Short mmCIF file of C-alpha atoms in Angstrom, two decimals:
data_model
loop_
_atom_site.label_atom_id
_atom_site.label_comp_id
_atom_site.label_asym_id
_atom_site.label_seq_id
_atom_site.Cartn_x
_atom_site.Cartn_y
_atom_site.Cartn_z
CA MET H 1 261.22 65.40 40.47
CA SER H 2 259.68 68.26 42.55
CA ALA H 3 256.96 70.81 41.41
CA PRO H 4 256.85 71.22 37.70
CA SER H 5 258.85 73.83 36.34
CA ILE H 6 257.24 76.95 34.66
CA ARG H 7 258.03 75.34 31.33
CA GLU H 8 256.22 72.17 31.96
CA ARG H 9 253.17 74.15 33.40
CA LEU H 10 252.88 76.50 30.24
CA TYR H 11 251.84 73.69 27.77
CA GLU H 12 250.45 70.15 28.19
CA SER H 13 250.91 67.36 25.76
CA PRO H 14 249.86 68.58 22.48
CA GLY H 15 247.37 67.15 20.23
CA PRO H 16 248.09 66.08 16.48
CA LYS H 17 247.62 69.41 15.00
CA THR H 18 249.67 71.49 17.55
CA ARG H 19 252.44 68.72 17.22
CA ARG H 20 252.63 69.39 13.49
CA ARG H 21 252.59 73.18 14.19
CA ILE H 22 255.42 72.69 16.61
CA ALA H 23 257.37 70.49 14.31
CA ALA H 24 256.98 73.03 11.44
CA PHE H 25 258.31 75.90 13.92
CA THR H 26 261.06 73.81 14.94
CA GLY H 27 262.06 73.19 11.53
CA VAL H 28 262.04 76.97 10.70
CA ALA H 29 263.98 77.73 13.87
CA LEU H 30 266.60 75.21 13.21
CA ILE H 31 267.00 76.52 9.72
CA LEU H 32 267.30 80.33 11.08
CA LEU H 33 269.66 79.33 13.65
CA GLY H 34 271.81 77.43 11.26
CA LEU H 35 271.91 80.42 9.12
CA LEU H 36 272.98 82.52 11.84
CA LEU H 37 275.71 80.16 12.65
CA PHE H 38 276.72 80.02 9.10
CA LEU H 39 276.91 83.66 8.64
CA ILE H 40 279.26 83.95 11.60
CA VAL H 41 281.50 81.38 10.34
CA ARG H 42 281.54 82.81 7.00
CA GLN H 43 282.44 86.10 8.23
CA PHE H 44 285.27 84.47 10.06
CA ALA H 45 286.38 82.61 7.06
CA LEU H 46 286.20 85.70 4.78
CA GLN H 47 288.23 87.85 7.09
CA GLY H 48 290.93 85.07 7.24
CA GLN H 49 290.23 84.50 10.90
CA LEU H 50 290.00 80.61 10.30
CA GLN H 51 293.48 80.34 9.06
CA PRO H 52 295.50 77.68 11.04
CA ARG H 53 298.05 80.12 12.05
CA TYR H 54 295.43 81.92 14.23
CA TRP H 55 294.46 78.65 15.88
CA ASP H 56 297.28 75.96 15.80
CA PHE H 57 299.23 77.46 18.83
CA PHE H 58 296.28 76.35 21.00
CA LEU H 59 297.57 72.71 20.41
CA LYS H 60 300.79 73.64 22.08
CA GLY H 61 301.15 72.72 25.88
CA SER H 62 303.08 76.04 26.19
CA THR H 63 300.08 78.10 25.34
CA TRP H 64 297.92 76.47 27.77
CA ARG H 65 300.55 76.41 30.60
CA TYR H 66 300.96 80.41 30.05
CA LEU H 67 297.10 80.84 30.00
CA GLY H 68 296.94 78.47 33.13
CA ALA H 69 299.48 80.69 35.02
CA GLY H 70 297.35 83.77 34.16
CA LEU H 71 294.18 81.82 35.39
CA LEU H 72 295.76 80.95 38.65
CA SER H 73 296.78 84.43 39.22
CA THR H 74 293.21 85.44 38.41
CA LEU H 75 291.76 82.83 40.81
CA LYS H 76 294.10 84.07 43.42
CA ALA H 77 293.11 87.62 43.24
CA ALA H 78 289.46 86.50 43.13
CA LEU H 79 289.54 84.23 46.06
CA THR H 80 291.50 86.71 48.15
CA ALA H 81 289.11 89.55 47.33
CA ALA H 82 286.33 87.36 47.99
CA VAL H 83 287.71 86.42 51.69
CA ILE H 84 288.26 90.19 52.37
CA ALA H 85 284.70 91.08 50.93
CA ILE H 86 283.22 88.42 53.26
CA ALA H 87 285.12 89.86 56.25
CA LEU H 88 284.09 93.34 55.44
CA GLY H 89 280.52 92.33 54.65
CA PHE H 90 280.13 90.52 57.86
CA LEU H 91 281.49 93.57 59.72
CA MET H 92 279.00 95.74 57.91
CA MET H 93 276.09 93.45 58.63
CA ARG H 94 276.96 93.41 62.33
CA GLY H 95 277.12 97.12 62.24
CA LYS H 96 273.73 97.43 60.52
CA LEU H 97 272.09 95.25 63.31
CA ARG H 98 273.60 97.24 66.13
CA ARG H 99 271.26 99.35 68.51
CA PHE H 100 273.96 102.20 68.40
CA ARG H 101 272.65 104.59 65.81
CA PRO H 102 275.59 106.13 64.59
CA VAL H 103 277.38 102.71 63.90
CA ARG H 104 274.27 101.70 62.14
CA TRP H 105 274.02 104.69 60.11
CA LEU H 106 277.84 104.51 59.08
CA CYS H 107 277.38 100.90 58.02
CA ALA H 108 274.20 101.56 56.08
CA ALA H 109 276.13 104.49 54.30
CA LEU H 110 278.88 102.17 53.58
CA VAL H 111 276.76 99.52 52.04
CA GLU H 112 274.86 102.11 49.96
CA PHE H 113 278.30 103.59 48.85
CA THR H 114 280.00 100.22 47.86
CA ARG H 115 276.69 99.02 45.94
CA GLY H 116 276.13 102.43 44.05
CA VAL H 117 279.92 102.79 42.85
CA PRO H 118 281.49 101.03 39.90
CA THR H 119 284.42 98.82 40.79
CA LEU H 120 286.19 100.54 37.95
CA LEU H 121 286.01 103.84 39.88
CA LEU H 122 287.42 102.09 43.04
CA ILE H 123 290.23 100.67 40.91
CA TYR H 124 291.31 103.89 39.47
CA PHE H 125 291.08 105.21 43.10
CA PHE H 126 293.65 102.60 44.24
CA PHE H 127 295.76 102.97 41.03
CA LEU H 128 295.82 106.91 40.98
CA VAL H 129 295.22 108.34 44.47
CA ILE H 130 296.61 105.76 46.94
CA PRO H 131 300.18 105.78 45.58
CA ARG H 132 300.21 109.67 45.67
CA MET H 133 299.22 109.60 49.25
CA GLY H 134 302.72 107.87 49.88
CA ILE H 135 301.20 104.42 50.38
CA THR H 136 302.73 101.93 48.12
CA ILE H 137 300.81 98.68 47.50
CA GLY H 138 301.76 95.98 44.93
CA ALA H 139 299.54 95.41 41.80
CA PHE H 140 297.97 92.40 43.49
CA TRP H 141 296.43 94.58 46.19
CA ARG H 142 295.62 97.36 43.94
CA ILE H 143 293.26 94.85 41.99
CA THR H 144 292.18 92.88 45.10
CA LEU H 145 291.18 95.68 47.51
CA PRO H 146 288.88 97.67 45.14
CA CYS H 147 287.15 94.27 44.00
CA ALA H 148 286.75 93.30 47.64
CA ILE H 149 285.33 96.77 48.73
CA SER H 150 283.03 96.62 45.77
CA ALA H 151 281.52 93.32 46.64
CA SER H 152 281.29 93.79 50.47
CA GLY H 153 278.11 95.78 50.41
CA ILE H 154 276.21 93.17 48.59
CA ILE H 155 277.61 90.41 50.71
CA ALA H 156 276.53 92.57 53.95
CA GLU H 157 273.04 92.52 52.54
CA ALA H 158 273.13 88.74 51.78
CA PHE H 159 274.33 88.08 55.34
CA ARG H 160 271.57 90.36 56.69
CA ALA H 161 268.93 88.59 54.66
CA GLY H 162 270.15 85.18 56.09
CA VAL H 163 270.21 86.35 59.77
CA ASN H 164 266.59 87.73 58.98
CA ALA H 165 265.61 84.48 57.72
CA VAL H 166 266.32 82.59 60.97
CA PRO H 167 262.93 82.59 63.02
CA VAL H 168 262.93 85.22 65.68
CA GLY H 169 261.78 82.64 68.12
CA GLN H 170 265.33 81.02 68.08
CA THR H 171 266.72 84.47 69.52
CA GLU H 172 264.03 84.67 71.94
CA ALA H 173 264.49 81.11 73.27
CA GLY H 174 268.19 81.79 73.47
CA LEU H 175 267.88 84.93 75.35
CA SER H 176 265.31 83.44 77.71
CA LEU H 177 267.71 80.76 78.58
CA GLY H 178 269.89 83.46 79.96
CA LEU H 179 272.49 83.53 77.11
CA SER H 180 274.21 86.89 76.27
CA ASN H 181 273.31 88.81 73.01
CA LEU H 182 276.71 87.73 71.56
CA ARG H 183 276.39 83.97 72.33
CA VAL H 184 272.92 84.02 70.92
CA PHE H 185 274.20 85.59 67.81
CA TYR H 186 277.25 83.37 67.31
CA GLN H 187 276.07 80.00 68.70
CA ILE H 188 272.33 80.01 67.53
CA VAL H 189 271.47 82.43 64.93
CA PHE H 190 274.67 82.79 62.70
CA PRO H 191 275.24 78.97 62.14
CA GLN H 192 271.72 78.89 61.01
CA ALA H 193 272.00 81.89 58.86
CA ILE H 194 275.21 80.96 57.08
CA ARG H 195 273.36 77.89 55.33
CA PHE H 196 271.10 80.23 53.70
CA VAL H 197 273.95 82.65 52.74
CA ILE H 198 276.48 80.20 51.23
CA PRO H 199 274.74 80.07 47.79
CA SER H 200 274.68 83.78 47.54
CA LEU H 201 278.36 83.85 48.60
CA ILE H 202 279.25 81.75 45.68
CA SER H 203 277.47 83.80 43.10
CA GLU H 204 279.45 86.76 44.74
CA LEU H 205 282.65 85.10 43.81
CA VAL H 206 281.43 85.23 40.25
CA ILE H 207 281.07 88.92 40.41
CA VAL H 208 284.43 89.31 42.02
CA LEU H 209 285.98 87.07 39.44
CA LYS H 210 284.48 89.13 36.71
CA ASP H 211 285.63 92.26 38.42
CA THR H 212 289.32 91.06 38.44
CA THR H 213 289.23 91.13 34.58
CA PHE H 214 290.04 95.04 34.97
CA ALA H 215 293.56 93.72 36.36
CA TYR H 216 295.06 95.22 33.36
CA VAL H 217 294.45 98.63 34.56
CA VAL H 218 296.93 98.07 37.37
CA SER H 219 298.96 95.72 35.14
CA TYR H 220 298.57 92.65 37.41
CA ALA H 221 299.34 89.47 35.31
CA ASP H 222 295.95 87.80 35.24
CA LEU H 223 294.33 85.74 32.63
CA MET H 224 293.32 88.84 30.55
CA GLN H 225 297.02 90.30 30.75
CA ASN H 226 298.52 87.04 29.76
CA ALA H 227 296.10 86.84 26.84
CA LYS H 228 297.40 90.15 25.57
CA VAL H 229 301.06 88.80 25.65
CA LEU H 230 299.91 85.73 23.69
CA ILE H 231 298.15 88.16 21.25
CA THR H 232 301.27 90.16 20.51
CA SER H 233 303.56 87.04 20.34
CA HIS H 234 301.22 85.16 17.90
CA ASP H 235 299.49 88.17 16.26
CA SER H 236 296.24 86.79 16.66
CA LEU H 237 293.68 88.88 18.52
CA VAL H 238 290.45 87.40 17.65
CA SER H 239 291.18 83.63 18.47
CA VAL H 240 292.84 84.53 21.75
CA TYR H 241 290.11 86.67 23.16
CA LEU H 242 287.55 84.25 22.14
CA VAL H 243 289.12 81.39 23.85
CA VAL H 244 289.80 83.66 27.05
CA ALA H 245 286.21 84.67 27.13
CA VAL H 246 285.08 81.05 26.90
CA ILE H 247 287.38 80.12 29.84
CA TYR H 248 285.78 82.77 31.81
CA ILE H 249 282.19 81.82 30.86
CA LEU H 250 282.82 78.31 31.74
CA ILE H 251 284.32 78.82 35.22
CA ASN H 252 281.50 81.40 36.07
CA TYR H 253 278.85 79.00 34.68
CA GLY H 254 280.21 76.17 36.92
CA LEU H 255 280.19 78.46 39.94
CA ASN H 256 276.66 79.38 39.30
CA LYS H 257 275.68 75.91 38.86
CA LEU H 258 277.28 75.04 42.10
CA SER H 259 275.35 77.84 43.86
CA ASP H 260 271.93 76.57 42.58
CA ARG H 261 272.74 73.28 43.63
CA MET H 262 273.44 74.46 47.22
CA ALA H 263 270.58 76.69 47.20
CA ARG H 264 268.14 73.79 46.40
CA GLY H 265 269.64 71.82 49.18
CA THR H 266 269.04 74.60 51.69
CA LYS H 267 265.58 75.81 50.61
CA LYS H 268 263.43 73.38 52.41
CA PRO H 269 264.23 74.61 56.06
CA ALA H 270 264.08 78.33 54.89
CA GLU H 271 260.52 77.58 53.68
CA ALA H 272 259.44 75.67 56.67
CA GLY H 273 260.67 78.24 59.22
CA GLN H 274 258.43 81.15 59.06
CA ALA H 275 260.75 84.08 58.06
CA LYS H 276 259.71 86.56 60.55
CA ARG H 277 261.64 89.72 60.45
CA ARG H 278 263.93 90.41 63.15
CA PRO H 279 263.63 93.87 64.85
CA ALA H 280 266.40 95.60 63.31
CA MET N 1 292.69 121.39 44.56
CA ASN N 2 289.76 122.11 46.72
CA LEU N 3 286.14 121.61 45.65
CA SER N 4 285.35 125.04 44.27
CA THR N 5 288.26 125.13 41.90
CA LEU N 6 287.70 121.66 40.80
CA LEU N 7 284.03 122.50 40.00
CA THR N 8 284.80 125.83 38.25
CA GLN N 9 287.36 123.95 36.26
CA TYR N 10 285.72 120.91 35.49
CA GLY N 11 282.16 121.54 36.36
CA ASP N 12 280.81 121.48 32.99
CA LEU N 13 282.61 118.17 32.09
CA TYR N 14 281.02 116.53 35.30
CA LEU N 15 277.78 117.76 34.26
CA ARG N 16 278.09 116.21 30.83
CA ALA N 17 279.55 113.08 32.30
CA LEU N 18 276.47 112.77 34.49
CA LEU N 19 274.09 113.28 31.63
CA ASN N 20 276.08 110.65 29.60
CA THR N 21 275.91 108.12 32.30
CA TRP N 22 272.28 108.75 32.72
CA ARG N 23 271.62 108.54 29.14
CA LEU N 24 273.72 105.39 28.61
CA THR N 25 272.01 103.82 31.59
CA ALA N 26 268.60 104.70 30.22
CA ILE N 27 269.31 103.49 26.65
CA SER N 28 270.92 100.27 27.97
CA PHE N 29 268.40 99.53 30.43
CA ALA N 30 265.80 99.85 27.97
CA GLY N 31 267.46 97.69 25.49
CA ALA N 32 268.42 95.09 28.31
CA PHE N 33 264.63 95.05 29.21
CA ALA N 34 263.37 94.60 25.57
CA ILE N 35 266.00 91.84 24.80
CA GLY N 36 265.41 90.32 28.35
CA VAL N 37 261.73 89.83 27.62
CA ILE N 38 262.14 88.40 24.19
CA VAL N 39 264.89 85.97 25.26
CA THR N 40 262.53 84.82 28.05
CA VAL N 41 259.81 84.16 25.66
CA LEU N 42 262.11 82.14 23.62
CA ARG N 43 263.08 80.25 26.75
CA VAL N 44 259.64 79.08 27.51
CA CYS N 45 258.18 78.69 23.97
CA PRO N 46 257.41 75.13 22.77
CA VAL N 47 260.00 75.20 20.14
CA LYS N 48 263.03 73.32 21.47
CA PRO N 49 265.88 74.82 19.29
CA LEU N 50 264.66 78.60 20.31
CA ARG N 51 264.55 77.45 24.09
CA VAL N 52 268.08 76.05 23.88
CA PHE N 53 269.27 79.18 21.96
CA GLY N 54 267.69 81.35 24.85
CA ASP N 55 269.45 79.27 27.42
CA PHE N 56 272.71 79.75 25.65
CA PHE N 57 272.27 83.44 25.22
CA VAL N 58 271.66 83.98 28.95
CA GLN N 59 274.47 81.70 30.04
CA VAL N 60 276.96 83.40 27.63
CA PHE N 61 276.10 86.98 28.68
CA ARG N 62 275.46 86.30 32.24
CA ASN N 63 278.79 84.76 32.86
CA ILE N 64 281.14 86.89 30.53
CA PRO N 65 283.10 89.62 32.16
CA GLY N 66 282.37 93.16 31.16
CA ALA N 67 285.97 93.89 30.27
CA ALA N 68 286.36 90.69 28.02
CA MET N 69 282.97 91.73 26.38
CA LEU N 70 284.10 95.25 25.69
CA ILE N 71 287.53 94.29 24.54
CA ILE N 72 285.88 91.68 22.15
CA LEU N 73 283.63 94.47 20.80
CA VAL N 74 286.23 97.14 20.42
CA TYR N 75 289.27 95.10 19.22
CA ALA N 76 287.93 91.82 17.79
CA LEU N 77 284.86 92.89 15.79
CA PRO N 78 286.65 95.33 13.47
CA ARG N 79 288.83 92.48 12.35
CA LEU N 80 285.72 90.67 11.41
CA ARG N 81 284.54 93.76 9.49
CA VAL N 82 281.94 94.65 11.88
CA LEU N 83 282.50 98.24 12.69
CA LEU N 84 280.72 99.82 15.69
CA SER N 85 281.48 103.35 17.21
CA TYR N 86 283.13 103.01 20.58
CA GLU N 87 280.01 104.37 22.18
CA MET N 88 277.96 101.79 20.55
CA CYS N 89 280.42 99.11 21.82
CA VAL N 90 279.82 100.38 25.45
CA ILE N 91 275.93 100.33 24.78
CA VAL N 92 276.06 96.86 23.26
CA ALA N 93 277.97 95.44 26.35
CA SER N 94 275.81 97.19 28.81
CA VAL N 95 272.67 96.03 26.91
CA LEU N 96 273.53 92.40 26.38
CA ILE N 97 274.89 91.58 29.89
CA PRO N 98 272.14 93.23 32.00
CA SER N 99 269.65 91.29 29.39
CA ALA N 100 270.70 88.10 30.54
CA PHE N 101 270.25 88.99 34.16
CA CYS N 102 266.86 90.62 33.26
CA SER N 103 265.89 87.20 31.56
CA GLU N 104 266.86 85.21 34.80
CA HIS N 105 264.77 87.64 36.95
CA LEU N 106 261.65 87.21 34.72
CA MET N 107 262.13 83.43 34.83
CA SER N 108 261.94 83.35 38.59
CA GLY N 109 259.07 85.83 38.45
CA MET N 110 257.14 83.52 36.32
CA ASN N 111 257.56 80.73 38.83
CA THR N 112 255.71 82.70 41.34
CA ILE N 113 252.53 82.43 39.11
CA ARG N 114 250.02 80.06 40.53
CA PRO N 115 249.46 77.09 37.95
CA GLY N 116 245.71 77.50 38.31
CA GLU N 117 246.02 80.93 36.49
CA ILE N 118 247.91 79.08 33.41
CA GLU N 119 245.30 76.26 33.57
CA ALA N 120 242.39 78.66 33.49
CA ALA N 121 243.97 80.53 30.56
CA ARG N 122 244.37 77.55 28.71
CA ALA N 123 240.84 76.39 29.40
CA LEU N 124 239.56 79.66 27.87
CA GLY N 125 241.45 78.57 24.69
CA LEU N 126 244.18 81.31 24.80
CA THR N 127 246.96 80.49 22.48
CA PHE N 128 250.62 80.38 23.66
CA PHE N 129 251.20 83.76 22.69
CA GLN N 130 248.09 85.40 24.20
CA LEU N 131 249.02 83.38 27.31
CA ILE N 132 252.51 84.90 27.36
CA VAL N 133 251.46 88.43 26.73
CA LYS N 134 248.30 88.63 28.79
CA ILE N 135 248.93 86.35 31.76
CA ILE N 136 252.48 85.55 32.20
CA ILE N 137 254.54 88.68 31.31
CA PRO N 138 252.46 91.08 33.24
CA GLN N 139 252.46 89.22 36.33
CA ALA N 140 256.12 88.22 36.14
CA LEU N 141 256.98 91.94 35.61
CA ARG N 142 254.80 93.00 38.59
CA SER N 143 256.39 90.81 41.00
CA THR N 144 260.13 91.51 39.83
CA VAL N 145 260.19 95.16 40.24
CA LEU N 146 262.81 95.09 43.03
CA PRO N 147 265.17 92.84 41.21
CA MET N 148 264.53 95.01 38.12
CA THR N 149 265.56 98.02 40.24
CA SER N 150 268.96 96.50 41.20
CA LEU N 151 269.24 95.57 37.50
CA ALA N 152 268.93 99.27 36.61
CA VAL N 153 271.64 100.17 39.19
CA GLY N 154 273.69 97.12 37.89
CA THR N 155 273.22 98.65 34.29
CA MET N 156 274.47 102.02 35.48
CA LEU N 157 277.54 100.45 37.04
CA THR N 158 278.18 98.54 33.89
CA THR N 159 278.06 101.77 31.81
CA ALA N 160 281.46 102.64 33.71
CA LEU N 161 282.98 100.24 30.97
CA GLY N 162 282.80 103.51 28.96
CA SER N 163 286.00 104.60 30.71
CA GLN N 164 287.69 101.58 29.03
CA ALA N 165 286.96 102.77 25.60
CA PRO N 166 288.76 105.58 23.84
CA LEU N 167 285.67 108.09 23.97
CA ARG N 168 286.10 111.67 23.03
CA PRO N 169 286.06 114.16 26.04
CA HIS N 170 282.36 115.19 25.42
CA GLN N 171 281.40 111.45 25.46
CA LEU N 172 282.82 110.76 28.85
CA GLU N 173 280.78 109.07 31.59
CA LEU N 174 281.32 109.53 35.44
CA THR N 175 284.28 107.10 35.55
CA GLY N 176 286.03 108.29 32.53
CA VAL N 177 285.80 111.81 33.43
CA VAL N 178 287.69 111.04 36.66
CA ASN N 179 290.49 109.42 34.76
CA TYR N 180 290.63 112.29 32.28
CA ILE N 181 290.90 114.94 35.10
CA ASN N 182 293.64 112.92 36.83
CA SER N 183 295.53 112.51 33.69
CA ARG N 184 295.69 116.56 33.25
CA ALA N 185 295.64 117.74 36.81
CA VAL N 186 296.05 116.25 40.13
CA GLY N 187 292.34 115.71 41.14
CA GLY N 188 293.08 113.55 44.12
CA ILE N 189 290.41 112.12 46.28
CA LEU N 190 287.97 114.93 45.43
CA ALA N 191 287.65 114.16 41.72
CA PHE N 192 286.84 110.55 42.74
CA ALA N 193 284.36 111.67 45.57
CA VAL N 194 282.33 114.00 43.05
CA SER N 195 281.85 111.09 40.69
CA ALA N 196 281.24 108.56 43.46
CA ALA N 197 278.58 110.88 45.01
CA LEU N 198 276.76 111.44 41.77
CA TYR N 199 276.76 107.50 41.18
CA VAL N 200 275.32 106.89 44.81
CA ALA N 201 272.74 109.60 44.27
CA THR N 202 271.47 108.14 41.01
CA ALA N 203 271.50 104.65 42.66
CA LEU N 204 269.39 105.86 45.62
CA VAL N 205 267.01 107.71 43.22
CA ILE N 206 266.68 104.62 41.19
CA GLY N 207 266.13 102.49 44.38
CA TRP N 208 263.44 104.97 45.66
CA VAL N 209 261.61 105.01 42.24
CA GLY N 210 261.75 101.20 42.16
CA GLY N 211 260.43 100.92 45.85
CA ARG N 212 257.50 103.22 44.97
CA ILE N 213 256.66 101.26 41.89
CA ASP N 214 256.89 98.09 43.68
CA ARG N 215 254.38 99.02 46.32
CA LYS N 216 251.95 100.11 43.67
CA VAL N 217 252.09 97.04 41.40
CA ARG N 218 253.28 94.07 43.74
CA ILE N 219 250.79 91.18 43.83
CA LEU N 220 249.98 90.18 47.07
CA ARG N 221 249.84 86.52 47.53
#
C-alpha cells in the first residue's frame, strides 16, 4: 500500500503490557456498545415496534416495487438537477474567470448567493412565488430547479479549483503556439481540469440527492413521498422511515466511495504538476 | 407589498427569525464541533470496537438526508417513547449531521501532520491521550479552519430544517418565517429576498471571520 495512514502512524506494534491494556479496553468497549444496542432494541420491543405486522410487508415484492418506483423518481430528479447544476456551475466558473469586470462580479455574487441560501428557501420560492408570477411548472421541475440552483455555486467553485490546478505553463505554451484563448481553454486546460473535478462532482450528486428529499414540499412522488403512502397503508411509521433512511444512506455511501476511488486515481498528476495559480 | 410595509409589519418577526437562525447555528455548530472531535478521537484510538463505532457514526450521519433525519426525530422517536421538543429535534439534526463532516475534516487535517512529530512525541513517552490532546488535535484544528468555516455555513443551512418542524411563531428561523408570512399575506419575492439577504450576509461574515482566523493560525509547511 501507499504511505501509512494516520491510524497506522499513531501507534506502533504494542508491547505485552500495552497489549493487555488494549485488550481490556476492547472488552469494556464491546460491553458498552453491546449494552447500547440492547437498550435500543429493548426500547423498540417495549413499544411494540418489533411486532411482525410492522415488518412483514417488507417481505412482499409489491412493497419493494413501490419503494423502487419512488427511488427511481428520486434518482431521476437528482440526476436532472445535477446535470443542470453542472451546466450552471460551468457558466458561473467561466464568468468568474472573465476579464470583463461586471460579468465577473455578477458571477461571483451568484456563487455567494447560491452557497449562502438554504435549498429549502429556494424550494419554497419555486413552490410559492413562481406559480403566482403566472409561470406554471410541474412538481418535477419545482424540486429539480431549486436543487440545481442550490448546488451550482459549489460546482462553479469546484470547476474553478480544477482549472487553477492545471499548471499555468500549459496556458502559456498554448498561447505562444498562437492558439486563441477559447481553444487554449477548451482543448488544453479544461480536459485536464475535468479529471480533478470529477470526484467533487460525484460528491455533489450526494448533496443534490439529499436535497431532493424535500420533494414532499412540492408533492413530487419521490422515495420519501412513496414511503409516506406506505406508512398510511400499513400504519407503520417507524419501520418504513428507518428502512428508507437506510436506503438513502447506502446509496450516498456508495457514491462517496466511488468519489474517493476516483480521487485516488487522479491525485498523482495533481501533486506532480506544481499547482501555480492562474491569474484570475 | 413593498419593502417598507413588509418590514413595518413583519420586521420584528424577521429580527427574531434572524436571531433564532444565529442561535440555532451557534448551538449546533458548537455541539457538532464537540461531537466531531470526540468521534474523531474514537476513530483513531487503539481500541478497535470504538474505531468501528466512530466510522459507523460518521457514515450514517454523513449520508442521511436532513429531511429523513428530522422526520425520524419528530415522528418516529415519540413512538419509541423518546420525547424531544420540536426545536430540540431541529438542533439534534443540525448537530449530528455536521458533526460527521467535522470529523471527516479533522481526519484529513490529521493526515497533514508530519510523521516525525508523532514519532518525536512517542519517543518522549507521551501516552496516547497526551499525544492526541497535545500534538494531534491542535495541529489538525489549525490546518482545518477553512473547511470548518464552510462547515459553519453548512450548519446554518441545515438549521433551515426548522421550517419543516411545527415551531411556534416566536421560534421561527429565517426559512420558516418566509413560509409563515406567505401563508398569511402575499409576501412575494420580497419576503424571500429579505431572508436570502440575511442568510448570505451571515455566510459572508462567517467566511470573513474564518479567513482571518485561518491567516492567524495556519501552519505554513
